[in-house]
PDB file of C-alpha atoms in Angstrom:
ATOM      1  CA  MET A  22      -9.991 -11.763   4.421  1.00  0.00           C
ATOM      2  CA  PRO A  23      -9.129 -12.316   0.764  1.00  0.00           C
ATOM      3  CA  THR A  24     -11.941 -13.703  -1.405  1.00  0.00           C
ATOM      4  CA  VAL A  25     -12.111 -14.563  -5.102  1.00  0.00           C
ATOM      5  CA  ASN A  26     -12.837 -11.006  -6.301  1.00  0.00           C
ATOM      6  CA  CYS A  27     -12.235  -8.731  -3.341  1.00  0.00           C
ATOM      7  CA  LEU A  28     -10.693  -8.106   0.039  1.00  0.00           C
ATOM      8  CA  VAL A  29     -13.282  -7.935   2.806  1.00  0.00           C
ATOM      9  CA  SER A  30     -13.688  -7.373   6.497  1.00  0.00           C
ATOM     10  CA  LEU A  31     -17.174  -8.211   7.639  1.00  0.00           C
ATOM     11  CA  THR A  32     -16.651  -9.113  11.290  1.00  0.00           C
ATOM     12  CA  GLU A  33     -16.315  -5.588  12.665  1.00  0.00           C
ATOM     13  CA  THR A  34     -17.839  -2.278  11.724  1.00  0.00           C
ATOM     14  CA  PRO A  35     -17.278  -0.365   9.644  1.00  0.00           C
ATOM     15  CA  PHE A  36     -17.391  -3.176   7.125  1.00  0.00           C
ATOM     16  CA  PHE A  37     -14.825  -3.080   4.346  1.00  0.00           C
ATOM     17  CA  VAL A  38     -15.008  -4.353   0.770  1.00  0.00           C
ATOM     18  CA  CYS A  39     -12.405  -3.605  -1.895  1.00  0.00           C
ATOM     19  CA  THR A  40     -12.567  -5.205  -5.319  1.00  0.00           C
ATOM     20  CA  ILE A  41      -9.454  -6.389  -7.140  1.00  0.00           C
ATOM     21  CA  GLU A  42     -10.170  -4.023 -10.023  1.00  0.00           C
ATOM     22  CA  GLU A  43      -9.862  -0.987  -7.725  1.00  0.00           C
ATOM     23  CA  ILE A  44      -6.384  -1.805  -6.417  1.00  0.00           C
ATOM     24  CA  GLU A  45      -3.244  -0.302  -7.958  1.00  0.00           C
ATOM     25  CA  VAL A  46      -0.639  -1.240  -5.338  1.00  0.00           C
ATOM     26  CA  VAL A  47      -0.578  -2.630  -1.789  1.00  0.00           C
ATOM     27  CA  PHE A  48       2.016  -1.653   0.793  1.00  0.00           C
ATOM     28  CA  PHE A  49       2.759  -3.684   3.933  1.00  0.00           C
ATOM     29  CA  GLU A  50       3.842  -1.234   6.654  1.00  0.00           C
ATOM     30  CA  ARG A  51       5.655  -1.866   9.932  1.00  0.00           C
ATOM     31  CA  ILE A  52       7.266  -5.092   8.698  1.00  0.00           C
ATOM     32  CA  GLY A  53      10.312  -6.001  10.751  1.00  0.00           C
ATOM     33  CA  ALA A  54      11.876  -8.550  13.004  1.00  0.00           C
ATOM     34  CA  MET A  55       9.929  -9.674  16.053  1.00  0.00           C
ATOM     35  CA  ILE A  56       6.656  -7.986  15.101  1.00  0.00           C
ATOM     36  CA  LYS A  57       3.280  -9.470  15.912  1.00  0.00           C
ATOM     37  CA  ASN A  58       1.129  -7.215  13.703  1.00  0.00           C
ATOM     38  CA  PHE A  59       1.516  -5.173  10.540  1.00  0.00           C
ATOM     39  CA  ASP A  60      -0.547  -2.607   8.653  1.00  0.00           C
ATOM     40  CA  LEU A  61      -1.771  -2.903   5.085  1.00  0.00           C
ATOM     41  CA  VAL A  62      -2.209   0.128   2.846  1.00  0.00           C
ATOM     42  CA  ILE A  63      -4.298  -0.139  -0.309  1.00  0.00           C
ATOM     43  CA  ILE A  64      -3.521   2.420  -2.997  1.00  0.00           C
ATOM     44  CA  TYR A  65      -6.309   2.702  -5.520  1.00  0.00           C
ATOM     45  CA  LYS A  66      -6.043   3.162  -9.282  1.00  0.00           C
ATOM     46  CA  ASP A  67      -7.977   6.384  -8.759  1.00  0.00           C
ATOM     47  CA  TYR A  68      -5.235   8.506  -7.200  1.00  0.00           C
ATOM     48  CA  THR A  69      -7.782  11.103  -6.072  1.00  0.00           C
ATOM     49  CA  ARG A  70      -9.211   8.530  -3.681  1.00  0.00           C
ATOM     50  CA  GLN A  71      -7.797   8.262  -0.168  1.00  0.00           C
ATOM     51  CA  VAL A  72      -5.828   5.113   0.551  1.00  0.00           C
ATOM     52  CA  SER A  73      -7.356   2.485   2.806  1.00  0.00           C
ATOM     53  CA  PHE A  74      -5.567   1.302   5.917  1.00  0.00           C
ATOM     54  CA  ILE A  75      -6.094  -2.064   7.534  1.00  0.00           C
ATOM     55  CA  ASN A  76      -4.303  -1.896  10.851  1.00  0.00           C
ATOM     56  CA  ALA A  77      -2.907  -4.477  13.242  1.00  0.00           C
ATOM     57  CA  ILE A  78      -3.163  -7.549  11.037  1.00  0.00           C
ATOM     58  CA  PRO A  79      -1.624 -10.576  12.796  1.00  0.00           C
ATOM     59  CA  ILE A  80       1.684 -11.437  11.135  1.00  0.00           C
ATOM     60  CA  HIS A  81       0.635 -15.021  10.423  1.00  0.00           C
ATOM     61  CA  PHE A  82      -1.757 -13.671   7.726  1.00  0.00           C
ATOM     62  CA  LYS A  83       1.043 -11.947   5.786  1.00  0.00           C
ATOM     63  CA  ASP A  84       1.932 -14.870   3.509  1.00  0.00           C
ATOM     64  CA  GLN A  85      -1.716 -15.637   2.799  1.00  0.00           C
ATOM     65  CA  ILE A  86      -2.376 -12.028   1.768  1.00  0.00           C
ATOM     66  CA  LYS A  87       0.788 -11.907  -0.351  1.00  0.00           C
ATOM     67  CA  PHE A  88      -0.202 -15.132  -2.106  1.00  0.00           C
ATOM     68  CA  TRP A  89      -3.659 -13.682  -2.831  1.00  0.00           C
ATOM     69  CA  LEU A  90      -2.185 -10.432  -4.168  1.00  0.00           C
ATOM     70  CA  ASP A  91       0.363 -12.261  -6.310  1.00  0.00           C
ATOM     71  CA  SER A  92      -2.233 -14.662  -7.714  1.00  0.00           C
ATOM     72  CA  ASN A  93      -4.318 -11.635  -8.747  1.00  0.00           C
ATOM     73  CA  ASP A  94      -1.337  -9.820 -10.319  1.00  0.00           C
ATOM     74  CA  ILE A  95      -1.425  -7.007  -7.783  1.00  0.00           C
ATOM     75  CA  ILE A  96       1.902  -5.368  -7.051  1.00  0.00           C
ATOM     76  CA  PHE A  97       2.877  -5.160  -3.393  1.00  0.00           C
ATOM     77  CA  PHE A  98       5.793  -3.854  -1.384  1.00  0.00           C
ATOM     78  CA  GLU A  99       6.726  -3.856   2.261  1.00  0.00           C
ATOM     79  CA  GLY A 100       8.647  -1.581   4.561  1.00  0.00           C
ATOM     80  CA  GLU A 101       9.473  -0.921   8.179  1.00  0.00           C
ATOM     81  CA  LYS A 102       8.005   2.589   8.325  1.00  0.00           C
ATOM     82  CA  SER A 103       4.588   4.105   7.892  1.00  0.00           C
ATOM     83  CA  LEU A 104       4.565   6.532   4.972  1.00  0.00           C
ATOM     84  CA  LYS A 105       2.587   9.750   4.452  1.00  0.00           C
ATOM     85  CA  TRP A 106       0.398   8.549   1.631  1.00  0.00           C
ATOM     86  CA  ASP A 107      -1.599  11.748   1.209  1.00  0.00           C
ATOM     87  CA  LYS A 108       1.616  13.617   0.307  1.00  0.00           C
ATOM     88  CA  ILE A 109       2.863  10.827  -1.932  1.00  0.00           C
ATOM     89  CA  LEU A 110      -0.424  10.684  -3.871  1.00  0.00           C
ATOM     90  CA  LYS A 111      -0.514  14.473  -4.194  1.00  0.00           C
ATOM     91  CA  ARG A 112       2.949  14.375  -5.707  1.00  0.00           C
ATOM     92  CA  ILE A 113       1.863  11.659  -8.165  1.00  0.00           C
ATOM     93  CA  ARG A 114      -1.279  13.592  -9.136  1.00  0.00           C
ATOM     94  CA  ASP A 115       0.673  16.829  -9.582  1.00  0.00           C
ATOM     95  CA  ASP A 116       3.402  15.355 -11.789  1.00  0.00           C
ATOM     96  CA  PRO A 117       2.807  11.747 -12.880  1.00  0.00           C
ATOM     97  CA  GLU A 118       5.504  11.860 -15.573  1.00  0.00           C
ATOM     98  CA  THR A 119       8.214  12.714 -13.032  1.00  0.00           C
ATOM     99  CA  PHE A 120       6.931   9.992 -10.700  1.00  0.00           C
ATOM    100  CA  VAL A 121       7.240   7.375 -13.434  1.00  0.00           C
ATOM    101  CA  ASN A 122      10.215   8.556 -15.488  1.00  0.00           C
ATOM    102  CA  GLU A 123      12.513  10.145 -12.915  1.00  0.00           C
ATOM    103  CA  GLU A 124      11.513   8.649  -9.573  1.00  0.00           C
ATOM    104  CA  GLY A 125      11.022   5.095 -10.815  1.00  0.00           C
ATOM    105  CA  GLY A 126       7.272   4.839 -10.215  1.00  0.00           C
ATOM    106  CA  TRP A 127       6.117   2.203  -7.774  1.00  0.00           C
ATOM    107  CA  GLY A 128       9.364   0.301  -8.312  1.00  0.00           C
ATOM    108  CA  ALA A 129      11.107   2.833  -6.066  1.00  0.00           C
ATOM    109  CA  PHE A 130       9.085   1.400  -3.192  1.00  0.00           C
ATOM    110  CA  ALA A 131      10.660  -2.028  -3.638  1.00  0.00           C
ATOM    111  CA  ASP A 132      13.558  -0.808  -1.532  1.00  0.00           C
ATOM    112  CA  ASP A 133      12.315   0.620   1.758  1.00  0.00           C
ATOM    113  CA  ASP A 134      15.297   2.989   2.028  1.00  0.00           C
ATOM    114  CA  GLU A 135      14.464   4.487  -1.366  1.00  0.00           C
ATOM    115  CA  ALA A 136      10.809   4.834  -0.397  1.00  0.00           C
ATOM    116  CA  ILE A 137      11.752   6.724   2.754  1.00  0.00           C
ATOM    117  CA  GLU A 138      14.157   8.913   0.781  1.00  0.00           C
ATOM    118  CA  GLN A 139      11.453   9.627  -1.819  1.00  0.00           C
ATOM    119  CA  GLU A 140       8.955  10.488   0.928  1.00  0.00           C
ATOM    120  CA  ASN A 141      11.464  12.885   2.496  1.00  0.00           C
ATOM    121  CA  GLU A 142      11.960  14.599  -0.871  1.00  0.00           C
ATOM    122  CA  ILE A 143       8.196  14.980  -1.257  1.00  0.00           C
ATOM    123  CA  GLU A 144       7.862  16.484   2.225  1.00  0.00           C
ATOM    124  CA  ASN A 145      10.625  19.019   1.507  1.00  0.00           C
ATOM    125  CA  GLN A 146       8.940  20.318  -1.661  1.00  0.00           C
TER     126      GLN A 146
END
């Protein structure tokens, strides 16, 4: 549930709290026609930190979450596939200049096909 300063889940354990200041980018996974649920991936500003997954969010919450992210100036993308975030973050940590200057940074994830292509390149290295 989005709040003023953080994203929280306090109804089930383990509880989850993520402040706005910690978030670099959010990725909506498994977005497609006729879906009932999607997954949310939170990528932190600290790239050494593992991403957080919030799984099986009912689709009717998607617009509410997007509005919250947008109103807090947090970049978000969506795609049909689940990506291998540990490999993507390793690639960013290993060569951040290439990620930004040659691969287009997070903007490459705006097009799901490019994100999948970029992930495939990372896996083949």
